[in-house]
């Protein structure tokens, strides 16, 4: 559209006078998954091992419940901010019987990301400090950034070999005068795919409780554990647990998560639920009610159905682990994960630390996409998902990834310097992972 000189001048003047978008949002990282989706779409026949989703559909009970309730006019109205009473009751039963969390209040949210944002808005002021362990889940950092806390995140260390959070570092951090308001753990971990033990979680809980600090545990991948490992939860007056139904039940688009927090008698702050309800009423008012009906149906299918789906990922895990074998060299293995969640975490070959260029190169040259580690605060690494494709497609993607990684190992950074693909990376930035 061609603007007349008068309209052009008016627009220029208005742009000069109008306020800019907020610094809070400007300081917030751009969503990496949107970037990888655009990168994947930039070339033909690219398969993605980037986004952390599952390939299966919700259980039949979920869809049956939706169909049966389609004519229920009450679902067109606003519902309870905490969630449908029947769903809240069912979740409390699940928390007590499966997670060992008694006397919990529940708030149903539009996914675990909204649950975390509710918690951030409830607990943190703009000057409050929060601990995220590197590598962190990118949406957690984004939630803190956009609420004004971009400059107040304390990045914790993980063990260099196991990638489990360094709790000795946390103990020292909590003893400082300028201690954080809250500590965040993701278990099983996104992006590393490691699983904290019960003893580790209990130690973190005790340290935070003694310091008067909130402990937030994101249990999104609670059902995804392997090789006989088990996920556990901890509770306490200062502990808030976050859960999701997206991955286990294949309900990503239904946007259903929930917060489990101590009731008024047990909570470190008796007004926790009351204050968090303000946030809930301001953002969604209530979660879409038909999604809550689907969740009720999914809970009928329950843990046995989920376990069957997770067991079906065995071949995918094997294929991706084999694809990463070029990066594993004896004791100095560059590959971690596979204990829980749906990810492996891998260190790129020496000379190929520009993970953004590597990701772009893999898309252009080998038709496969992964997430650059810089999106999680650790340049020089990549996150690889193994649940988003059915077995045959995952094997093909793994073969393409293995070929690309072997080429990087053999020929190094000169591939990135000579390939046109290296000039169109995904555009994330982060300090080195060791700088924590």
One Martini backbone bead per residue (centre of mass of N, CA, C, O) as a GRO file, in nm:
protein
  436
    1UNK     BB    1   0.095   0.037   0.023
    2UNK     BB    2   0.042   0.376  -0.062
    3UNK     BB    3   0.128   0.668   0.087
    4UNK     BB    4   0.059   0.963   0.155
    5UNK     BB    5   0.232   1.229   0.264
    6UNK     BB    6   0.039   1.289   0.500
    7UNK     BB    7   0.024   1.002   0.624
    8UNK     BB    8   0.327   0.962   0.661
    9UNK     BB    9   0.372   1.196   0.857
   10UNK     BB   10   0.170   1.106   1.075
   11UNK     BB   11   0.301   0.834   1.137
   12UNK     BB   12   0.579   0.943   1.217
   13UNK     BB   13   0.483   1.121   1.452
   14UNK     BB   14   0.341   0.897   1.618
   15UNK     BB   15   0.590   0.720   1.658
   16UNK     BB   16   0.744   0.940   1.819
   17UNK     BB   17   0.515   0.972   2.055
   18UNK     BB   18   0.476   0.693   2.112
   19UNK     BB   19   0.497   0.440   2.301
   20UNK     BB   20   0.664   0.180   2.384
   21UNK     BB   21   0.724  -0.107   2.453
   22UNK     BB   22   0.804  -0.287   2.705
   23UNK     BB   23   1.083  -0.381   2.878
   24UNK     BB   24   0.990  -0.653   2.974
   25UNK     BB   25   0.938  -0.768   2.684
   26UNK     BB   26   1.209  -0.692   2.553
   27UNK     BB   27   1.364  -0.885   2.775
   28UNK     BB   28   1.226  -1.117   2.635
   29UNK     BB   29   1.249  -1.400   2.506
   30UNK     BB   30   1.217  -1.566   2.231
   31UNK     BB   31   1.053  -1.829   2.111
   32UNK     BB   32   1.210  -2.114   2.006
   33UNK     BB   33   0.984  -2.284   1.872
   34UNK     BB   34   0.905  -2.075   1.663
   35UNK     BB   35   1.182  -2.069   1.528
   36UNK     BB   36   1.197  -2.374   1.450
   37UNK     BB   37   0.944  -2.372   1.275
   38UNK     BB   38   1.053  -2.172   1.067
   39UNK     BB   39   1.304  -2.333   0.993
   40UNK     BB   40   1.155  -2.587   0.896
   41UNK     BB   41   0.983  -2.423   0.673
   42UNK     BB   42   1.244  -2.329   0.493
   43UNK     BB   43   1.233  -2.635   0.421
   44UNK     BB   44   1.218  -2.940   0.280
   45UNK     BB   45   1.153  -3.230   0.451
   46UNK     BB   46   1.147  -3.166   0.755
   47UNK     BB   47   1.240  -3.295   1.066
   48UNK     BB   48   1.133  -3.289   1.411
   49UNK     BB   49   1.333  -3.266   1.739
   50UNK     BB   50   1.223  -3.015   1.917
   51UNK     BB   51   0.943  -3.048   2.018
   52UNK     BB   52   0.773  -3.119   2.334
   53UNK     BB   53   0.599  -3.386   2.223
   54UNK     BB   54   0.341  -3.607   2.137
   55UNK     BB   55   0.195  -3.852   1.908
   56UNK     BB   56  -0.053  -3.889   2.074
   57UNK     BB   57  -0.369  -3.930   2.171
   58UNK     BB   58  -0.619  -3.917   2.348
   59UNK     BB   59  -0.817  -4.086   2.523
   60UNK     BB   60  -1.130  -4.204   2.472
   61UNK     BB   61  -1.255  -4.091   2.736
   62UNK     BB   62  -1.212  -3.794   2.664
   63UNK     BB   63  -1.387  -3.782   2.404
   64UNK     BB   64  -1.647  -3.893   2.525
   65UNK     BB   65  -1.689  -3.662   2.730
   66UNK     BB   66  -1.715  -3.437   2.522
   67UNK     BB   67  -1.958  -3.545   2.365
   68UNK     BB   68  -2.152  -3.575   2.616
   69UNK     BB   69  -2.109  -3.239   2.681
   70UNK     BB   70  -2.186  -3.055   2.433
   71UNK     BB   71  -2.495  -2.971   2.554
   72UNK     BB   72  -2.380  -2.820   2.801
   73UNK     BB   73  -2.453  -2.502   2.901
   74UNK     BB   74  -2.261  -2.458   3.151
   75UNK     BB   75  -1.994  -2.453   2.965
   76UNK     BB   76  -2.058  -2.147   2.863
   77UNK     BB   77  -1.975  -2.059   3.129
   78UNK     BB   78  -1.848  -1.959   3.398
   79UNK     BB   79  -1.616  -2.082   3.617
   80UNK     BB   80  -1.417  -2.192   3.834
   81UNK     BB   81  -1.101  -2.095   3.912
   82UNK     BB   82  -1.004  -2.380   4.024
   83UNK     BB   83  -1.232  -2.557   3.896
   84UNK     BB   84  -1.390  -2.820   3.850
   85UNK     BB   85  -1.497  -2.993   4.110
   86UNK     BB   86  -1.455  -3.279   3.992
   87UNK     BB   87  -1.157  -3.230   3.907
   88UNK     BB   88  -1.036  -3.147   4.173
   89UNK     BB   89  -1.104  -3.412   4.317
   90UNK     BB   90  -0.949  -3.600   4.121
   91UNK     BB   91  -0.671  -3.465   4.166
   92UNK     BB   92  -0.650  -3.511   4.470
   93UNK     BB   93  -0.653  -3.816   4.445
   94UNK     BB   94  -0.404  -3.843   4.268
   95UNK     BB   95  -0.203  -3.699   4.459
   96UNK     BB   96  -0.239  -3.900   4.698
   97UNK     BB   97  -0.192  -4.186   4.542
   98UNK     BB   98   0.066  -4.105   4.342
   99UNK     BB   99   0.231  -3.851   4.510
  100UNK     BB  100   0.184  -3.803   4.828
  101UNK     BB  101  -0.035  -3.550   4.834
  102UNK     BB  102  -0.163  -3.400   5.100
  103UNK     BB  103  -0.345  -3.131   5.164
  104UNK     BB  104  -0.430  -3.009   4.879
  105UNK     BB  105  -0.449  -2.759   4.669
  106UNK     BB  106  -0.629  -2.667   4.362
  107UNK     BB  107  -0.525  -2.535   4.032
  108UNK     BB  108  -0.651  -2.480   3.729
  109UNK     BB  109  -0.481  -2.463   3.410
  110UNK     BB  110  -0.340  -2.342   3.101
  111UNK     BB  111  -0.119  -2.510   3.178
  112UNK     BB  112   0.205  -2.504   3.306
  113UNK     BB  113   0.283  -2.217   3.220
  114UNK     BB  114   0.054  -2.076   3.372
  115UNK     BB  115   0.122  -2.185   3.645
  116UNK     BB  116   0.398  -2.046   3.665
  117UNK     BB  117   0.297  -1.757   3.627
  118UNK     BB  118   0.121  -1.749   3.876
  119UNK     BB  119   0.355  -1.788   4.074
  120UNK     BB  120   0.527  -1.546   3.997
  121UNK     BB  121   0.306  -1.328   4.054
  122UNK     BB  122   0.267  -1.414   4.359
  123UNK     BB  123   0.589  -1.414   4.467
  124UNK     BB  124   0.703  -1.183   4.274
  125UNK     BB  125   0.893  -0.920   4.246
  126UNK     BB  126   1.097  -0.732   4.053
  127UNK     BB  127   1.336  -0.768   4.289
  128UNK     BB  128   1.321  -1.056   4.294
  129UNK     BB  129   1.470  -1.367   4.347
  130UNK     BB  130   1.569  -1.643   4.126
  131UNK     BB  131   1.618  -1.992   4.073
  132UNK     BB  132   1.799  -2.128   3.794
  133UNK     BB  133   1.901  -2.408   3.629
  134UNK     BB  134   2.166  -2.496   3.439
  135UNK     BB  135   1.967  -2.584   3.227
  136UNK     BB  136   1.679  -2.424   3.128
  137UNK     BB  137   1.354  -2.351   3.098
  138UNK     BB  138   1.261  -2.107   2.887
  139UNK     BB  139   0.971  -2.030   3.002
  140UNK     BB  140   1.065  -1.955   3.282
  141UNK     BB  141   1.235  -1.713   3.210
  142UNK     BB  142   1.016  -1.555   3.059
  143UNK     BB  143   0.825  -1.510   3.300
  144UNK     BB  144   1.030  -1.341   3.462
  145UNK     BB  145   1.096  -1.126   3.256
  146UNK     BB  146   0.789  -1.019   3.200
  147UNK     BB  147   0.774  -0.940   3.529
  148UNK     BB  148   1.075  -0.784   3.584
  149UNK     BB  149   1.325  -1.022   3.647
  150UNK     BB  150   1.576  -1.034   3.451
  151UNK     BB  151   1.810  -0.922   3.671
  152UNK     BB  152   1.717  -1.163   3.913
  153UNK     BB  153   1.865  -1.414   3.811
  154UNK     BB  154   1.983  -1.721   3.942
  155UNK     BB  155   2.235  -1.932   3.826
  156UNK     BB  156   2.265  -2.258   3.850
  157UNK     BB  157   2.430  -2.551   3.909
  158UNK     BB  158   2.554  -2.839   3.750
  159UNK     BB  159   2.669  -3.130   3.712
  160UNK     BB  160   2.910  -3.216   3.476
  161UNK     BB  161   2.798  -3.523   3.449
  162UNK     BB  162   2.484  -3.557   3.550
  163UNK     BB  163   2.302  -3.277   3.558
  164UNK     BB  164   2.250  -3.227   3.840
  165UNK     BB  165   2.179  -3.040   4.082
  166UNK     BB  166   2.370  -2.826   4.287
  167UNK     BB  167   2.319  -2.840   4.629
  168UNK     BB  168   2.570  -2.701   4.742
  169UNK     BB  169   2.529  -2.441   4.599
  170UNK     BB  170   2.247  -2.384   4.717
  171UNK     BB  171   2.332  -2.365   5.011
  172UNK     BB  172   2.509  -2.112   4.972
  173UNK     BB  173   2.292  -1.929   4.847
  174UNK     BB  174   2.093  -1.943   5.106
  175UNK     BB  175   2.325  -1.801   5.299
  176UNK     BB  176   2.290  -1.543   5.184
  177UNK     BB  177   2.180  -1.222   5.211
  178UNK     BB  178   2.080  -1.238   4.893
  179UNK     BB  179   1.835  -1.416   4.880
  180UNK     BB  180   1.596  -1.588   4.749
  181UNK     BB  181   1.249  -1.650   4.702
  182UNK     BB  182   1.304  -1.876   4.472
  183UNK     BB  183   1.306  -2.223   4.364
  184UNK     BB  184   1.375  -2.414   4.061
  185UNK     BB  185   1.241  -2.730   3.954
  186UNK     BB  186   1.290  -2.999   3.711
  187UNK     BB  187   1.086  -3.311   3.738
  188UNK     BB  188   1.180  -3.402   3.504
  189UNK     BB  189   1.408  -3.273   3.276
  190UNK     BB  190   1.396  -2.953   3.113
  191UNK     BB  191   1.639  -3.057   2.880
  192UNK     BB  192   1.813  -3.326   2.992
  193UNK     BB  193   1.659  -3.597   3.112
  194UNK     BB  194   1.675  -3.593   3.417
  195UNK     BB  195   1.653  -3.757   3.752
  196UNK     BB  196   1.561  -3.702   4.056
  197UNK     BB  197   1.590  -3.789   4.367
  198UNK     BB  198   1.452  -3.814   4.669
  199UNK     BB  199   1.695  -3.703   4.827
  200UNK     BB  200   1.732  -3.445   4.663
  201UNK     BB  201   1.454  -3.324   4.713
  202UNK     BB  202   1.468  -3.321   5.023
  203UNK     BB  203   1.710  -3.136   5.042
  204UNK     BB  204   1.587  -2.896   4.895
  205UNK     BB  205   1.354  -2.860   5.091
  206UNK     BB  206   1.517  -2.811   5.351
  207UNK     BB  207   1.680  -2.568   5.256
  208UNK     BB  208   1.435  -2.383   5.191
  209UNK     BB  209   1.293  -2.393   5.463
  210UNK     BB  210   1.531  -2.283   5.637
  211UNK     BB  211   1.537  -2.007   5.448
  212UNK     BB  212   1.250  -1.912   5.353
  213UNK     BB  213   1.193  -2.067   5.070
  214UNK     BB  214   1.066  -2.128   4.776
  215UNK     BB  215   0.952  -2.437   4.618
  216UNK     BB  216   0.958  -2.522   4.273
  217UNK     BB  217   0.790  -2.799   4.106
  218UNK     BB  218   0.822  -2.942   3.787
  219UNK     BB  219   0.602  -3.231   3.680
  220UNK     BB  220   0.531  -3.277   3.375
  221UNK     BB  221   0.721  -3.569   3.354
  222UNK     BB  222   0.628  -3.791   3.567
  223UNK     BB  223   0.564  -4.045   3.354
  224UNK     BB  224   0.876  -4.013   3.244
  225UNK     BB  225   1.031  -4.315   3.295
  226UNK     BB  226   1.337  -4.526   3.320
  227UNK     BB  227   1.481  -4.816   3.407
  228UNK     BB  228   1.313  -4.824   3.702
  229UNK     BB  229   1.243  -4.550   3.754
  230UNK     BB  230   1.121  -4.291   3.991
  231UNK     BB  231   0.887  -4.064   4.070
  232UNK     BB  232   0.890  -3.780   4.296
  233UNK     BB  233   0.752  -3.604   4.572
  234UNK     BB  234   0.721  -3.295   4.749
  235UNK     BB  235   0.648  -3.145   5.070
  236UNK     BB  236   0.532  -2.824   5.211
  237UNK     BB  237   0.494  -2.497   5.318
  238UNK     BB  238   0.711  -2.416   5.056
  239UNK     BB  239   0.557  -2.604   4.841
  240UNK     BB  240   0.523  -2.611   4.479
  241UNK     BB  241   0.328  -2.790   4.245
  242UNK     BB  242   0.360  -2.886   3.900
  243UNK     BB  243   0.130  -2.975   3.632
  244UNK     BB  244   0.049  -3.200   3.347
  245UNK     BB  245  -0.162  -3.320   3.057
  246UNK     BB  246  -0.024  -3.300   2.780
  247UNK     BB  247   0.177  -3.545   2.751
  248UNK     BB  248   0.056  -3.805   2.871
  249UNK     BB  249  -0.245  -3.740   2.710
  250UNK     BB  250  -0.224  -3.574   2.443
  251UNK     BB  251  -0.314  -3.239   2.540
  252UNK     BB  252  -0.182  -2.977   2.431
  253UNK     BB  253  -0.438  -2.811   2.299
  254UNK     BB  254  -0.615  -2.811   2.578
  255UNK     BB  255  -0.488  -2.677   2.814
  256UNK     BB  256  -0.369  -2.866   3.094
  257UNK     BB  257  -0.320  -2.777   3.429
  258UNK     BB  258  -0.160  -2.771   3.770
  259UNK     BB  259  -0.181  -2.675   4.114
  260UNK     BB  260  -0.001  -2.771   4.414
  261UNK     BB  261  -0.093  -2.656   4.741
  262UNK     BB  262  -0.094  -2.553   5.044
  263UNK     BB  263  -0.287  -2.499   5.280
  264UNK     BB  264  -0.360  -2.258   5.511
  265UNK     BB  265  -0.244  -2.430   5.757
  266UNK     BB  266   0.049  -2.502   5.605
  267UNK     BB  267   0.135  -2.255   5.482
  268UNK     BB  268   0.365  -2.006   5.495
  269UNK     BB  269   0.119  -1.860   5.350
  270UNK     BB  270  -0.217  -1.833   5.411
  271UNK     BB  271  -0.264  -1.643   5.130
  272UNK     BB  272  -0.185  -1.794   4.874
  273UNK     BB  273  -0.459  -1.869   4.741
  274UNK     BB  274  -0.586  -1.587   4.739
  275UNK     BB  275  -0.365  -1.449   4.564
  276UNK     BB  276  -0.374  -1.647   4.320
  277UNK     BB  277  -0.673  -1.589   4.241
  278UNK     BB  278  -0.618  -1.313   4.115
  279UNK     BB  279  -0.457  -1.414   3.876
  280UNK     BB  280  -0.665  -1.605   3.757
  281UNK     BB  281  -0.888  -1.383   3.711
  282UNK     BB  282  -0.704  -1.210   3.510
  283UNK     BB  283  -0.646  -1.422   3.290
  284UNK     BB  284  -0.887  -1.669   3.256
  285UNK     BB  285  -1.073  -1.708   3.517
  286UNK     BB  286  -1.106  -1.979   3.341
  287UNK     BB  287  -1.089  -2.278   3.227
  288UNK     BB  288  -1.177  -2.443   2.979
  289UNK     BB  289  -1.437  -2.660   3.026
  290UNK     BB  290  -1.400  -2.880   2.807
  291UNK     BB  291  -1.111  -2.947   2.896
  292UNK     BB  292  -1.196  -3.053   3.177
  293UNK     BB  293  -1.363  -3.285   3.073
  294UNK     BB  294  -1.132  -3.429   2.930
  295UNK     BB  295  -0.964  -3.471   3.188
  296UNK     BB  296  -1.161  -3.655   3.332
  297UNK     BB  297  -1.144  -3.878   3.120
  298UNK     BB  298  -0.838  -3.926   3.139
  299UNK     BB  299  -0.840  -4.016   3.442
  300UNK     BB  300  -0.988  -4.280   3.382
  301UNK     BB  301  -0.752  -4.406   3.234
  302UNK     BB  302  -0.483  -4.328   3.343
  303UNK     BB  303  -0.184  -4.475   3.420
  304UNK     BB  304  -0.200  -4.732   3.239
  305UNK     BB  305  -0.221  -4.577   2.972
  306UNK     BB  306   0.038  -4.413   2.995
  307UNK     BB  307   0.244  -4.645   3.024
  308UNK     BB  308   0.195  -4.758   2.742
  309UNK     BB  309   0.298  -4.513   2.587
  310UNK     BB  310   0.582  -4.493   2.712
  311UNK     BB  311   0.679  -4.779   2.631
  312UNK     BB  312   0.659  -4.698   2.316
  313UNK     BB  313   0.949  -4.525   2.332
  314UNK     BB  314   1.193  -4.718   2.319
  315UNK     BB  315   1.278  -4.699   2.016
  316UNK     BB  316   1.326  -4.398   2.012
  317UNK     BB  317   1.551  -4.387   2.221
  318UNK     BB  318   1.745  -4.573   2.070
  319UNK     BB  319   1.769  -4.406   1.808
  320UNK     BB  320   1.876  -4.141   1.939
  321UNK     BB  321   2.118  -4.256   2.089
  322UNK     BB  322   2.255  -4.352   1.829
  323UNK     BB  323   2.268  -4.070   1.691
  324UNK     BB  324   2.471  -3.967   1.939
  325UNK     BB  325   2.737  -4.144   1.920
  326UNK     BB  326   2.945  -3.936   1.795
  327UNK     BB  327   2.950  -3.775   2.090
  328UNK     BB  328   3.063  -4.041   2.213
  329UNK     BB  329   3.378  -4.076   2.421
  330UNK     BB  330   3.360  -4.257   2.651
  331UNK     BB  331   3.401  -4.078   2.934
  332UNK     BB  332   3.357  -3.823   2.727
  333UNK     BB  333   3.057  -3.787   2.723
  334UNK     BB  334   2.807  -3.578   2.543
  335UNK     BB  335   2.570  -3.749   2.687
  336UNK     BB  336   2.241  -3.693   2.817
  337UNK     BB  337   1.990  -3.872   2.964
  338UNK     BB  338   1.698  -4.093   2.971
  339UNK     BB  339   1.561  -4.096   3.265
  340UNK     BB  340   1.364  -3.862   3.163
  341UNK     BB  341   1.132  -3.765   2.984
  342UNK     BB  342   1.196  -3.645   2.615
  343UNK     BB  343   1.528  -3.623   2.645
  344UNK     BB  344   1.833  -3.511   2.508
  345UNK     BB  345   2.178  -3.415   2.591
  346UNK     BB  346   2.425  -3.240   2.386
  347UNK     BB  347   2.757  -3.213   2.294
  348UNK     BB  348   2.941  -3.048   2.088
  349UNK     BB  349   3.193  -3.030   1.901
  350UNK     BB  350   3.483  -2.917   1.865
  351UNK     BB  351   3.421  -2.601   1.701
  352UNK     BB  352   3.077  -2.629   1.748
  353UNK     BB  353   2.952  -2.401   1.955
  354UNK     BB  354   2.755  -2.291   1.735
  355UNK     BB  355   2.439  -2.391   1.773
  356UNK     BB  356   2.281  -2.222   1.568
  357UNK     BB  357   2.441  -2.309   1.318
  358UNK     BB  358   2.393  -2.611   1.350
  359UNK     BB  359   2.088  -2.614   1.329
  360UNK     BB  360   2.074  -2.486   1.050
  361UNK     BB  361   2.251  -2.697   0.906
  362UNK     BB  362   2.075  -2.948   0.964
  363UNK     BB  363   1.834  -2.848   0.805
  364UNK     BB  364   1.971  -2.795   0.523
  365UNK     BB  365   2.153  -3.077   0.503
  366UNK     BB  366   1.956  -3.303   0.694
  367UNK     BB  367   1.649  -3.253   0.768
  368UNK     BB  368   1.694  -3.155   1.084
  369UNK     BB  369   1.557  -3.062   1.412
  370UNK     BB  370   1.673  -2.870   1.691
  371UNK     BB  371   1.774  -2.744   2.003
  372UNK     BB  372   1.941  -2.492   2.123
  373UNK     BB  373   2.120  -2.442   2.417
  374UNK     BB  374   2.096  -2.127   2.434
  375UNK     BB  375   1.786  -2.138   2.515
  376UNK     BB  376   1.908  -2.271   2.810
  377UNK     BB  377   2.207  -2.127   2.865
  378UNK     BB  378   2.383  -2.347   2.660
  379UNK     BB  379   2.617  -2.328   2.469
  380UNK     BB  380   2.711  -2.618   2.272
  381UNK     BB  381   2.420  -2.738   2.266
  382UNK     BB  382   2.154  -2.994   2.252
  383UNK     BB  383   1.808  -3.068   2.203
  384UNK     BB  384   1.639  -3.393   2.204
  385UNK     BB  385   1.352  -3.530   2.083
  386UNK     BB  386   1.142  -3.861   2.113
  387UNK     BB  387   0.794  -3.820   2.104
  388UNK     BB  388   0.682  -3.669   1.825
  389UNK     BB  389   0.731  -3.948   1.679
  390UNK     BB  390   0.692  -4.207   1.514
  391UNK     BB  391   0.893  -4.466   1.478
  392UNK     BB  392   0.964  -4.444   1.172
  393UNK     BB  393   1.024  -4.135   1.175
  394UNK     BB  394   1.237  -4.140   1.399
  395UNK     BB  395   1.444  -4.316   1.253
  396UNK     BB  396   1.490  -4.121   1.020
  397UNK     BB  397   1.577  -3.879   1.189
  398UNK     BB  398   1.815  -4.024   1.324
  399UNK     BB  399   1.977  -4.079   1.068
  400UNK     BB  400   2.015  -3.781   0.991
  401UNK     BB  401   2.152  -3.691   1.253
  402UNK     BB  402   2.394  -3.884   1.251
  403UNK     BB  403   2.517  -3.787   0.990
  404UNK     BB  404   2.562  -3.493   1.083
  405UNK     BB  405   2.736  -3.548   1.338
  406UNK     BB  406   2.962  -3.704   1.198
  407UNK     BB  407   3.045  -3.470   1.017
  408UNK     BB  408   3.124  -3.280   1.249
  409UNK     BB  409   3.342  -3.459   1.372
  410UNK     BB  410   3.519  -3.486   1.108
  411UNK     BB  411   3.506  -3.154   1.002
  412UNK     BB  412   3.372  -2.938   1.158
  413UNK     BB  413   3.353  -2.588   1.134
  414UNK     BB  414   3.389  -2.568   0.821
  415UNK     BB  415   3.097  -2.631   0.754
  416UNK     BB  416   2.977  -2.364   0.871
  417UNK     BB  417   3.159  -2.160   0.702
  418UNK     BB  418   3.060  -2.282   0.403
  419UNK     BB  419   2.763  -2.269   0.477
  420UNK     BB  420   2.472  -2.095   0.418
  421UNK     BB  421   2.319  -2.191   0.677
  422UNK     BB  422   2.503  -2.033   0.895
  423UNK     BB  423   2.345  -1.743   0.826
  424UNK     BB  424   2.048  -1.878   0.956
  425UNK     BB  425   1.976  -1.873   1.244
  426UNK     BB  426   1.775  -1.866   1.547
  427UNK     BB  427   1.862  -1.627   1.751
  428UNK     BB  428   2.023  -1.691   2.013
  429UNK     BB  429   2.129  -1.598   2.352
  430UNK     BB  430   2.423  -1.677   2.564
  431UNK     BB  431   2.591  -1.773   2.810
  432UNK     BB  432   2.796  -1.974   2.918
  433UNK     BB  433   2.741  -2.258   3.101
  434UNK     BB  434   2.986  -2.205   3.305
  435UNK     BB  435   2.845  -1.918   3.368
  436UNK     BB  436   2.714  -1.953   3.714
   0.00000   0.00000   0.00000
